[in-house]
PDB file of C-alpha atoms and ligand atoms in Angstrom:
ATOM      1  CA  MET N   1     -19.668 -13.151 -14.411  1.00 49.00           C
ATOM      2  CA  SER N   2     -19.056  -9.589 -13.315  1.00 50.00           C
ATOM      3  CA  VAL N   3     -20.483  -8.372  -9.983  1.00 57.00           C
ATOM      4  CA  VAL N   4     -22.944  -5.490 -10.368  1.00 64.00           C
ATOM      5  CA  PHE N   5     -22.976  -3.146  -7.384  1.00 79.00           C
ATOM      6  CA  PRO N   6     -26.031  -0.991  -6.562  1.00 95.00           C
ATOM      7  CA  LEU N   7     -26.056   2.665  -7.541  1.00 97.00           C
ATOM      8  CA  VAL N   8     -25.057   4.486  -4.366  1.00 98.00           C
ATOM      9  CA  VAL N   9     -26.638   7.870  -3.472  1.00 98.00           C
ATOM     10  CA  ALA N  10     -24.632   9.341  -0.709  1.00 98.00           C
ATOM     11  CA  VAL N  11     -26.291  11.942   1.528  1.00 98.00           C
ATOM     12  CA  ASP N  12     -24.609  13.833   4.423  1.00 98.00           C
ATOM     13  CA  GLY N  13     -25.655  16.725   6.541  1.00 97.00           C
ATOM     14  CA  PRO N  14     -26.121  18.081  10.026  1.00 97.00           C
ATOM     15  CA  ALA N  15     -28.798  16.979  12.542  1.00 95.00           C
ATOM     16  CA  GLY N  16     -32.436  17.775  11.585  1.00 94.00           C
ATOM     17  CA  SER N  17     -31.581  18.635   7.960  1.00 96.00           C
ATOM     18  CA  GLY N  18     -33.984  15.963   6.737  1.00 96.00           C
ATOM     19  CA  LYS N  19     -31.409  13.310   5.762  1.00 97.00           C
ATOM     20  CA  SER N  20     -33.328  10.355   7.198  1.00 97.00           C
ATOM     21  CA  SER N  21     -36.904  11.191   6.227  1.00 97.00           C
ATOM     22  CA  VAL N  22     -35.998  12.632   2.812  1.00 98.00           C
ATOM     23  CA  SER N  23     -33.602   9.749   1.955  1.00 98.00           C
ATOM     24  CA  LYS N  24     -36.198   7.163   2.958  1.00 98.00           C
ATOM     25  CA  GLU N  25     -38.830   8.712   0.654  1.00 98.00           C
ATOM     26  CA  VAL N  26     -36.439   9.130  -2.195  1.00 98.00           C
ATOM     27  CA  ALA N  27     -35.525   5.425  -1.840  1.00 98.00           C
ATOM     28  CA  ARG N  28     -39.225   4.494  -1.737  1.00 98.00           C
ATOM     29  CA  ARG N  29     -40.006   6.455  -4.920  1.00 97.00           C
ATOM     30  CA  LEU N  30     -37.080   5.029  -6.807  1.00 97.00           C
ATOM     31  CA  GLY N  31     -37.466   1.402  -5.625  1.00 97.00           C
ATOM     32  CA  PHE N  32     -34.021   1.632  -3.911  1.00 98.00           C
ATOM     33  CA  GLY N  33     -32.777   0.509  -0.522  1.00 98.00           C
ATOM     34  CA  PHE N  34     -32.211   2.940   2.253  1.00 98.00           C
ATOM     35  CA  LEU N  35     -29.426   2.887   4.971  1.00 98.00           C
ATOM     36  CA  ASP N  36     -29.524   5.184   7.969  1.00 98.00           C
ATOM     37  CA  THR N  37     -25.951   5.037   9.229  1.00 98.00           C
ATOM     38  CA  GLY N  38     -26.656   7.174  12.322  1.00 98.00           C
ATOM     39  CA  ALA N  39     -28.909   4.343  13.624  1.00 98.00           C
ATOM     40  CA  ALA N  40     -25.849   2.215  14.051  1.00 98.00           C
ATOM     41  CA  TYR N  41     -23.961   4.744  16.120  1.00 98.00           C
ATOM     42  CA  ARG N  42     -27.148   5.289  18.203  1.00 98.00           C
ATOM     43  CA  ALA N  43     -27.637   1.525  18.596  1.00 98.00           C
ATOM     44  CA  LEU N  44     -24.035   1.118  19.754  1.00 98.00           C
ATOM     45  CA  ALA N  45     -24.527   3.874  22.311  1.00 98.00           C
ATOM     46  CA  TRP N  46     -27.633   2.040  23.409  1.00 98.00           C
ATOM     47  CA  HIS N  47     -25.664  -1.241  23.687  1.00 98.00           C
ATOM     48  CA  VAL N  48     -22.785   0.395  25.601  1.00 98.00           C
ATOM     49  CA  GLU N  49     -25.274   1.869  28.087  1.00 98.00           C
ATOM     50  CA  ALA N  50     -27.160  -1.407  28.363  1.00 97.00           C
ATOM     51  CA  SER N  51     -23.836  -3.148  29.114  1.00 97.00           C
ATOM     52  CA  GLY N  52     -23.349  -0.786  32.032  1.00 97.00           C
ATOM     53  CA  VAL N  53     -20.247   0.748  30.454  1.00 95.00           C
ATOM     54  CA  ASP N  54     -19.200   4.422  30.600  1.00 96.00           C
ATOM     55  CA  THR N  55     -19.748   5.959  27.082  1.00 97.00           C
ATOM     56  CA  ASP N  56     -16.948   8.529  27.914  1.00 96.00           C
ATOM     57  CA  ASP N  57     -14.260   5.827  28.207  1.00 97.00           C
ATOM     58  CA  ALA N  58     -13.001   4.978  24.737  1.00 98.00           C
ATOM     59  CA  ALA N  59     -11.310   1.678  25.710  1.00 98.00           C
ATOM     60  CA  SER N  60     -14.518   0.459  27.422  1.00 97.00           C
ATOM     61  CA  VAL N  61     -16.618   1.401  24.321  1.00 98.00           C
ATOM     62  CA  VAL N  62     -14.228  -0.530  22.115  1.00 98.00           C
ATOM     63  CA  SER N  63     -14.542  -3.500  24.423  1.00 98.00           C
ATOM     64  CA  CYS N  64     -18.302  -3.631  23.613  1.00 98.00           C
ATOM     65  CA  LEU N  65     -17.766  -3.998  19.825  1.00 98.00           C
ATOM     66  CA  PRO N  66     -17.366  -7.793  19.708  1.00 97.00           C
ATOM     67  CA  SER N  67     -20.788  -8.247  21.460  1.00 97.00           C
ATOM     68  CA  PHE N  68     -22.510  -5.645  19.313  1.00 98.00           C
ATOM     69  CA  ALA N  69     -24.987  -7.838  17.323  1.00 98.00           C
ATOM     70  CA  TYR N  70     -26.423  -5.119  15.033  1.00 98.00           C
ATOM     71  CA  ARG N  71     -29.066  -5.679  12.355  1.00 97.00           C
ATOM     72  CA  ILE N  72     -30.788  -3.233  10.146  1.00 97.00           C
ATOM     73  CA  GLY N  73     -32.856  -3.831   7.001  1.00 96.00           C
ATOM     74  CA  THR N  74     -32.590  -1.636   3.867  1.00 98.00           C
ATOM     75  CA  ASP N  75     -36.277  -1.769   2.807  1.00 98.00           C
ATOM     76  CA  PRO N  76     -37.478   1.852   3.260  1.00 97.00           C
ATOM     77  CA  ALA N  77     -40.985   0.554   4.057  1.00 96.00           C
ATOM     78  CA  GLY N  78     -39.842  -1.877   6.744  1.00 92.00           C
ATOM     79  CA  TYR N  79     -37.430   0.248   8.771  1.00 88.00           C
ATOM     80  CA  ALA N  80     -36.358  -1.600  11.935  1.00 95.00           C
ATOM     81  CA  VAL N  81     -33.209  -1.692  13.993  1.00 98.00           C
ATOM     82  CA  HIS N  82     -32.173  -4.661  16.261  1.00 98.00           C
ATOM     83  CA  VAL N  83     -29.340  -5.306  18.765  1.00 98.00           C
ATOM     84  CA  GLY N  84     -29.455  -9.052  19.244  1.00 98.00           C
ATOM     85  CA  GLU N  85     -33.070  -9.902  19.722  1.00 97.00           C
ATOM     86  CA  VAL N  86     -34.056  -6.496  21.046  1.00 98.00           C
ATOM     87  CA  ASP N  87     -35.958  -4.075  18.764  1.00 98.00           C
ATOM     88  CA  VAL N  88     -34.346  -0.741  19.516  1.00 98.00           C
ATOM     89  CA  THR N  89     -35.947   1.234  16.652  1.00 98.00           C
ATOM     90  CA  THR N  90     -37.715   3.571  19.103  1.00 97.00           C
ATOM     91  CA  ALA N  91     -35.222   3.469  22.020  1.00 98.00           C
ATOM     92  CA  ILE N  92     -32.332   4.851  19.994  1.00 98.00           C
ATOM     93  CA  ARG N  93     -34.238   8.080  19.343  1.00 93.00           C
ATOM     94  CA  ASP N  94     -34.390   8.799  23.058  1.00 90.00           C
ATOM     95  CA  PRO N  95     -32.858  12.230  23.943  1.00 87.00           C
ATOM     96  CA  GLU N  96     -30.669  10.272  26.427  1.00 92.00           C
ATOM     97  CA  ILE N  97     -29.053   8.389  23.518  1.00 96.00           C
ATOM     98  CA  SER N  98     -28.748  11.573  21.401  1.00 93.00           C
ATOM     99  CA  ALA N  99     -26.897  13.112  24.338  1.00 93.00           C
ATOM    100  CA  VAL N 100     -24.172  10.459  24.438  1.00 96.00           C
ATOM    101  CA  VAL N 101     -23.948   9.137  20.837  1.00 97.00           C
ATOM    102  CA  SER N 102     -21.231  11.621  19.765  1.00 97.00           C
ATOM    103  CA  ARG N 103     -18.900  10.262  22.468  1.00 97.00           C
ATOM    104  CA  VAL N 104     -19.192   6.798  20.958  1.00 98.00           C
ATOM    105  CA  ALA N 105     -18.983   8.052  17.394  1.00 98.00           C
ATOM    106  CA  ARG N 106     -15.650   9.871  17.981  1.00 98.00           C
ATOM    107  CA  VAL N 107     -13.777   6.634  18.845  1.00 98.00           C
ATOM    108  CA  PRO N 108     -11.615   5.681  15.768  1.00 98.00           C
ATOM    109  CA  GLU N 109     -12.041   1.918  16.311  1.00 98.00           C
ATOM    110  CA  VAL N 110     -15.820   2.364  16.353  1.00 98.00           C
ATOM    111  CA  ARG N 111     -15.718   4.273  13.056  1.00 98.00           C
ATOM    112  CA  THR N 112     -13.518   1.690  11.360  1.00 98.00           C
ATOM    113  CA  HIS N 113     -15.811  -1.155  12.558  1.00 98.00           C
ATOM    114  CA  LEU N 114     -19.088   0.555  11.477  1.00 98.00           C
ATOM    115  CA  ILE N 115     -17.658   1.807   8.147  1.00 98.00           C
ATOM    116  CA  GLU N 116     -16.849  -1.767   7.236  1.00 98.00           C
ATOM    117  CA  LEU N 117     -20.294  -2.889   8.235  1.00 98.00           C
ATOM    118  CA  PHE N 118     -21.923  -0.146   6.100  1.00 98.00           C
ATOM    119  CA  ARG N 119     -19.809  -1.091   3.060  1.00 98.00           C
ATOM    120  CA  SER N 120     -20.876  -4.750   3.388  1.00 97.00           C
ATOM    121  CA  ILE N 121     -24.572  -3.794   3.766  1.00 98.00           C
ATOM    122  CA  ILE N 122     -24.179  -1.583   0.605  1.00 98.00           C
ATOM    123  CA  ALA N 123     -22.421  -4.384  -1.360  1.00 97.00           C
ATOM    124  CA  GLU N 124     -25.233  -6.828  -0.447  1.00 97.00           C
ATOM    125  CA  GLU N 125     -28.128  -4.458  -1.452  1.00 98.00           C
ATOM    126  CA  PRO N 126     -30.496  -6.597  -3.651  1.00 96.00           C
ATOM    127  CA  THR N 127     -32.134  -3.677  -5.494  1.00 97.00           C
ATOM    128  CA  ALA N 128     -30.711  -1.415  -8.248  1.00 96.00           C
ATOM    129  CA  GLY N 129     -29.596   1.320  -5.796  1.00 97.00           C
ATOM    130  CA  ILE N 130     -29.328   2.429  -2.254  1.00 98.00           C
ATOM    131  CA  VAL N 131     -29.582   5.810  -0.564  1.00 98.00           C
ATOM    132  CA  VAL N 132     -27.066   5.984   2.296  1.00 98.00           C
ATOM    133  CA  GLU N 133     -27.281   8.863   4.709  1.00 98.00           C
ATOM    134  CA  GLY N 134     -25.051  10.089   7.504  1.00 98.00           C
ATOM    135  CA  ARG N 135     -22.115  12.449   8.171  1.00 98.00           C
ATOM    136  CA  ASP N 136     -19.195  10.887   6.271  1.00 98.00           C
ATOM    137  CA  ILE N 137     -20.848   8.949   3.450  1.00 98.00           C
ATOM    138  CA  THR N 138     -19.785  11.407   0.665  1.00 98.00           C
ATOM    139  CA  THR N 139     -16.246  11.631   1.978  1.00 98.00           C
ATOM    140  CA  VAL N 140     -15.319   8.359   3.763  1.00 98.00           C
ATOM    141  CA  VAL N 141     -17.852   5.535   3.468  1.00 98.00           C
ATOM    142  CA  ALA N 142     -18.584   5.973  -0.259  1.00 98.00           C
ATOM    143  CA  PRO N 143     -16.444   8.762  -1.715  1.00 97.00           C
ATOM    144  CA  ASP N 144     -16.721   7.142  -5.193  1.00 97.00           C
ATOM    145  CA  ALA N 145     -20.481   7.135  -5.105  1.00 97.00           C
ATOM    146  CA  PRO N 146     -21.938   8.382  -8.465  1.00 97.00           C
ATOM    147  CA  VAL N 147     -24.345  10.706  -6.590  1.00 98.00           C
ATOM    148  CA  ARG N 148     -23.115  12.679  -3.613  1.00 98.00           C
ATOM    149  CA  ILE N 149     -25.326  15.251  -1.867  1.00 98.00           C
ATOM    150  CA  LEU N 150     -24.955  17.530   1.196  1.00 98.00           C
ATOM    151  CA  LEU N 151     -28.399  18.199   2.602  1.00 98.00           C
ATOM    152  CA  THR N 152     -28.457  21.400   4.710  1.00 98.00           C
ATOM    153  CA  ALA N 153     -30.890  23.858   6.267  1.00 97.00           C
ATOM    154  CA  SER N 154     -30.372  26.759   8.561  1.00 97.00           C
ATOM    155  CA  GLU N 155     -29.908  25.890  12.275  1.00 95.00           C
ATOM    156  CA  ASP N 156     -33.110  27.659  13.289  1.00 93.00           C
ATOM    157  CA  VAL N 157     -35.179  25.617  10.783  1.00 95.00           C
ATOM    158  CA  ARG N 158     -33.474  22.356  11.798  1.00 95.00           C
ATOM    159  CA  ILE N 159     -34.121  23.041  15.504  1.00 92.00           C
ATOM    160  CA  ALA N 160     -37.726  23.902  14.774  1.00 91.00           C
ATOM    161  CA  ARG N 161     -38.204  20.680  12.843  1.00 92.00           C
ATOM    162  CA  ARG N 162     -36.578  18.564  15.452  1.00 87.00           C
ATOM    163  CA  SER N 163     -38.398  20.142  18.440  1.00 85.00           C
ATOM    164  CA  ALA N 164     -41.749  19.786  16.548  1.00 85.00           C
ATOM    165  CA  GLU N 165     -41.360  15.945  16.784  1.00 78.00           C
ATOM    166  CA  LEU N 166     -40.339  15.765  20.505  1.00 72.00           C
ATOM    167  CA  VAL N 167     -42.886  15.142  23.223  1.00 66.00           C
ATOM    168  CA  GLY N 168     -42.157  16.450  26.745  1.00 65.00           C
ATOM    169  CA  ASP N 169     -38.914  18.079  25.889  1.00 60.00           C
ATOM    170  CA  SER N 170     -38.771  21.882  25.604  1.00 70.00           C
ATOM    171  CA  ALA N 171     -37.904  23.403  22.242  1.00 71.00           C
ATOM    172  CA  GLN N 172     -34.960  25.182  23.907  1.00 77.00           C
ATOM    173  CA  ALA N 173     -33.490  21.986  25.340  1.00 84.00           C
ATOM    174  CA  ALA N 174     -33.834  20.233  21.997  1.00 83.00           C
ATOM    175  CA  GLY N 175     -32.182  23.177  20.279  1.00 85.00           C
ATOM    176  CA  GLU N 176     -29.292  23.267  22.672  1.00 88.00           C
ATOM    177  CA  GLN N 177     -28.745  19.561  22.362  1.00 90.00           C
ATOM    178  CA  LEU N 178     -28.801  19.671  18.571  1.00 92.00           C
ATOM    179  CA  HIS N 179     -26.294  22.556  18.516  1.00 93.00           C
ATOM    180  CA  ARG N 180     -23.963  20.738  20.969  1.00 94.00           C
ATOM    181  CA  ARG N 181     -24.191  17.476  19.046  1.00 95.00           C
ATOM    182  CA  ASP N 182     -23.341  19.104  15.723  1.00 96.00           C
ATOM    183  CA  GLU N 183     -20.480  20.934  17.325  1.00 96.00           C
ATOM    184  CA  ALA N 184     -19.011  17.672  18.772  1.00 97.00           C
ATOM    185  CA  ASP N 185     -19.672  15.649  15.581  1.00 97.00           C
ATOM    186  CA  SER N 186     -18.072  18.275  13.324  1.00 96.00           C
ATOM    187  CA  LYS N 187     -14.770  17.851  15.200  1.00 96.00           C
ATOM    188  CA  VAL N 188     -14.660  14.299  13.875  1.00 96.00           C
ATOM    189  CA  VAL N 189     -15.969  14.715  10.284  1.00 96.00           C
ATOM    190  CA  ASP N 190     -16.756  17.849   8.236  1.00 94.00           C
ATOM    191  CA  PHE N 191     -20.424  17.673   7.190  1.00 95.00           C
ATOM    192  CA  MET N 192     -21.061  21.394   7.104  1.00 93.00           C
ATOM    193  CA  THR N 193     -19.260  22.133   3.859  1.00 94.00           C
ATOM    194  CA  ALA N 194     -19.586  20.172   0.620  1.00 96.00           C
ATOM    195  CA  ALA N 195     -16.459  18.307  -0.471  1.00 95.00           C
ATOM    196  CA  ASP N 196     -15.331  18.509  -4.072  1.00 96.00           C
ATOM    197  CA  GLY N 197     -18.043  17.016  -6.397  1.00 96.00           C
ATOM    198  CA  VAL N 198     -20.690  17.063  -3.760  1.00 98.00           C
ATOM    199  CA  THR N 199     -23.971  18.888  -4.642  1.00 98.00           C
ATOM    200  CA  THR N 200     -25.559  20.990  -1.903  1.00 98.00           C
ATOM    201  CA  VAL N 201     -29.374  20.889  -1.447  1.00 98.00           C
ATOM    202  CA  ASP N 202     -30.458  23.584   0.990  1.00 98.00           C
ATOM    203  CA  SER N 203     -33.950  22.783   2.295  1.00 97.00           C
ATOM    204  CA  THR N 204     -34.302  25.909   4.493  1.00 97.00           C
ATOM    205  CA  GLU N 205     -36.987  27.329   2.132  1.00 97.00           C
ATOM    206  CA  LEU N 206     -38.303  23.944   0.866  1.00 97.00           C
ATOM    207  CA  ASP N 207     -41.134  21.824   2.250  1.00 97.00           C
ATOM    208  CA  PHE N 208     -40.641  18.079   2.604  1.00 98.00           C
ATOM    209  CA  ASP N 209     -41.979  17.156  -0.949  1.00 98.00           C
ATOM    210  CA  GLN N 210     -39.936  19.955  -2.579  1.00 98.00           C
ATOM    211  CA  THR N 211     -36.784  18.588  -0.843  1.00 98.00           C
ATOM    212  CA  VAL N 212     -37.496  15.085  -2.097  1.00 98.00           C
ATOM    213  CA  ASP N 213     -37.969  16.413  -5.557  1.00 98.00           C
ATOM    214  CA  ALA N 214     -34.698  18.412  -5.334  1.00 98.00           C
ATOM    215  CA  VAL N 215     -32.747  15.254  -4.258  1.00 98.00           C
ATOM    216  CA  ILE N 216     -34.363  13.209  -7.105  1.00 98.00           C
ATOM    217  CA  GLY N 217     -33.411  16.065  -9.469  1.00 98.00           C
ATOM    218  CA  VAL N 218     -29.786  15.750  -8.494  1.00 98.00           C
ATOM    219  CA  ILE N 219     -29.898  12.060  -9.079  1.00 98.00           C
ATOM    220  CA  ARG N 220     -31.620  12.491 -12.433  1.00 97.00           C
ATOM    221  CA  ALA N 221     -28.983  15.031 -13.521  1.00 96.00           C
ATOM    222  CA  THR N 222     -26.152  12.572 -13.019  1.00 93.00           C
ATOM    223  CA  GLN N 223     -27.853   9.184 -13.470  1.00 92.00           C
ATOM    224  CA  PRO N 224     -30.879   9.772 -15.838  1.00 91.00           C
ATOM    225  CA  GLU N 225     -31.376   6.037 -16.387  1.00 89.00           C
ATOM    226  CA  ALA N 226     -31.911   5.583 -12.671  1.00 86.00           C
ATOM    227  CA  VAL N 227     -34.987   7.875 -12.571  1.00 86.00           C
ATOM    228  CA  ARG N 228     -37.809   7.171 -14.905  1.00 76.00           C
TER     229      ARG N 228
HETATM  230  N1  ADP A 301     -37.943  20.119   3.881  1.00 77.18           N
HETATM  231  C1  ADP A 301     -38.530  19.822   5.012  1.00 77.18           C
HETATM  232  N2  ADP A 301     -39.509  20.604   5.466  1.00 77.18           N
HETATM  233  C2  ADP A 301     -40.169  20.414   6.546  1.00 77.18           C
HETATM  234  N3  ADP A 301     -39.900  19.381   7.424  1.00 77.18           N
HETATM  235  C3  ADP A 301     -38.975  18.520   7.091  1.00 77.18           C
HETATM  236  C4  ADP A 301     -38.198  18.696   5.890  1.00 77.18           C
HETATM  237  N4  ADP A 301     -37.304  17.688   5.819  1.00 77.18           N
HETATM  238  C5  ADP A 301     -37.457  16.986   6.954  1.00 77.18           C
HETATM  239  N5  ADP A 301     -38.459  17.454   7.692  1.00 77.18           N
HETATM  240  C6  ADP A 301     -38.890  16.964   9.027  1.00 77.18           C
HETATM  241  O1  ADP A 301     -37.875  17.416   9.998  1.00 77.18           O
HETATM  242  C7  ADP A 301     -37.597  16.427  10.893  1.00 77.18           C
HETATM  243  C8  ADP A 301     -36.195  16.019  10.953  1.00 77.18           C
HETATM  244  O2  ADP A 301     -35.872  15.239   9.782  1.00 77.18           O
HETATM  245  P1  ADP A 301     -34.910  14.023   9.801  1.00 77.18           P
HETATM  246  O3  ADP A 301     -35.141  13.265   8.521  1.00 77.18           O
HETATM  247  O4  ADP A 301     -35.091  13.257  11.065  1.00 77.18           O
HETATM  248  O5  ADP A 301     -33.459  14.756   9.835  1.00 77.18           O
HETATM  249  P2  ADP A 301     -31.990  14.198  10.053  1.00 77.18           P
HETATM  250  O6  ADP A 301     -32.083  12.703   9.671  1.00 77.18           O
HETATM  251  O7  ADP A 301     -31.197  14.953   9.129  1.00 77.18           O
HETATM  252  O8  ADP A 301     -31.716  14.415  11.425  1.00 77.18           O
HETATM  253  C9  ADP A 301     -38.574  15.275  10.549  1.00 77.18           C
HETATM  254  O9  ADP A 301     -39.755  15.415  11.418  1.00 77.18           O
HETATM  255  C10 ADP A 301     -38.968  15.504   9.118  1.00 77.18           C
HETATM  256  O10 ADP A 301     -40.230  14.940   8.817  1.00 77.18           O
HETATM  257  N1  CDP A 302     -22.153   8.582   9.252  1.00 77.18           N
HETATM  258  C1  CDP A 302     -22.440   8.942  10.517  1.00 77.18           C
HETATM  259  C2  CDP A 302     -23.738   8.972  10.974  1.00 77.18           C
HETATM  260  C3  CDP A 302     -23.934   9.295  12.290  1.00 77.18           C
HETATM  261  N2  CDP A 302     -22.890   9.562  13.100  1.00 77.18           N
HETATM  262  C4  CDP A 302     -23.081   9.822  14.564  1.00 77.18           C
HETATM  263  O1  CDP A 302     -24.431   9.279  14.988  1.00 77.18           O
HETATM  264  C5  CDP A 302     -25.147  10.328  15.571  1.00 77.18           C
HETATM  265  C6  CDP A 302     -26.621  10.142  15.293  1.00 77.18           C
HETATM  266  O2  CDP A 302     -26.762  10.331  13.898  1.00 77.18           O
HETATM  267  P1  CDP A 302     -28.265  10.497  13.249  1.00 77.18           P
HETATM  268  O3  CDP A 302     -28.073  10.615  11.812  1.00 77.18           O
HETATM  269  O4  CDP A 302     -29.201   9.502  13.770  1.00 77.18           O
HETATM  270  O5  CDP A 302     -28.652  11.916  13.864  1.00 77.18           O
HETATM  271  P2  CDP A 302     -29.764  12.922  13.387  1.00 77.18           P
HETATM  272  O6  CDP A 302     -29.070  13.792  12.460  1.00 77.18           O
HETATM  273  O7  CDP A 302     -30.822  12.140  12.698  1.00 77.18           O
HETATM  274  O8  CDP A 302     -30.255  13.561  14.658  1.00 77.18           O
HETATM  275  C7  CDP A 302     -24.555  11.640  15.170  1.00 77.18           C
HETATM  276  O9  CDP A 302     -24.764  12.674  16.093  1.00 77.18           O
HETATM  277  C8  CDP A 302     -23.053  11.281  15.039  1.00 77.18           C
HETATM  278  O10 CDP A 302     -22.455  11.365  16.269  1.00 77.18           O
HETATM  279  C9  CDP A 302     -21.620   9.592  12.577  1.00 77.18           C
HETATM  280  O11 CDP A 302     -20.705   9.866  13.376  1.00 77.18           O
HETATM  281  N3  CDP A 302     -21.427   9.291  11.331  1.00 77.18           N
END
């Protein structure tokens, strides 16, 4: 009996471009699974901090990997992130975690460990497809995915969207943090330019529903049987 893998829709892009919210809605509409890979880097940063370890020291970060008991579901309607028994779904969105996550994500051993984890979650997806979003999905995690998309938007628009969802944090601080994080992250992987074969969806002038429709349009163009 041959093994049938799910159809992988790989989505990359900078912070605030809509990767997470748009991918989740696309998955919901198509009956696919959804994997937010950034959540794992955030949860590891949370775990490193909770272990009292300096996020700036790569060797100490690596020493936290064996005790990192990470769990995430792929049902877009039941999104929840756990480290051991602790539900960290909300805690990992804290600006304090956003401020340190890039330090954890730049460690090569961390990336190797999490990339393997993502590939095993993808291989075990029980539905017909899975939308996987992050920074290196189209290039490293699933470069052979049949659908590969770079979701972008101008920095001003991304900052405005991100600061609109923060409470008690000034728009300026949110903007500066987003800019710094993209700068640090893009030294590790290039998610600002589309690799060969990757389709760019620029949501600067699109509202949320139009962006979802644009992504589904790209999927339909390459995999018509996946979209009815
Ligand atoms: N095309 C769009 N138009 C307006 N708001 C959007 C659009 N796409 C996403 N958003 C909103 O922008 C915010 C950031 O989106 P998110 O999915 O968290 O981005 P990312 O995962 O790329 O960081 C969310 O509040 C989301 O609802
Ligand atoms: N595939 C990925 C996904 C996220 N990340 C890291 O994880 C962090 C959080 O990712 P995220 O997708 O939750 O960030 P947002 O774009 O949603 O703000 C990023 O700033 C990167 O440092 C990564 O290195 N590779």
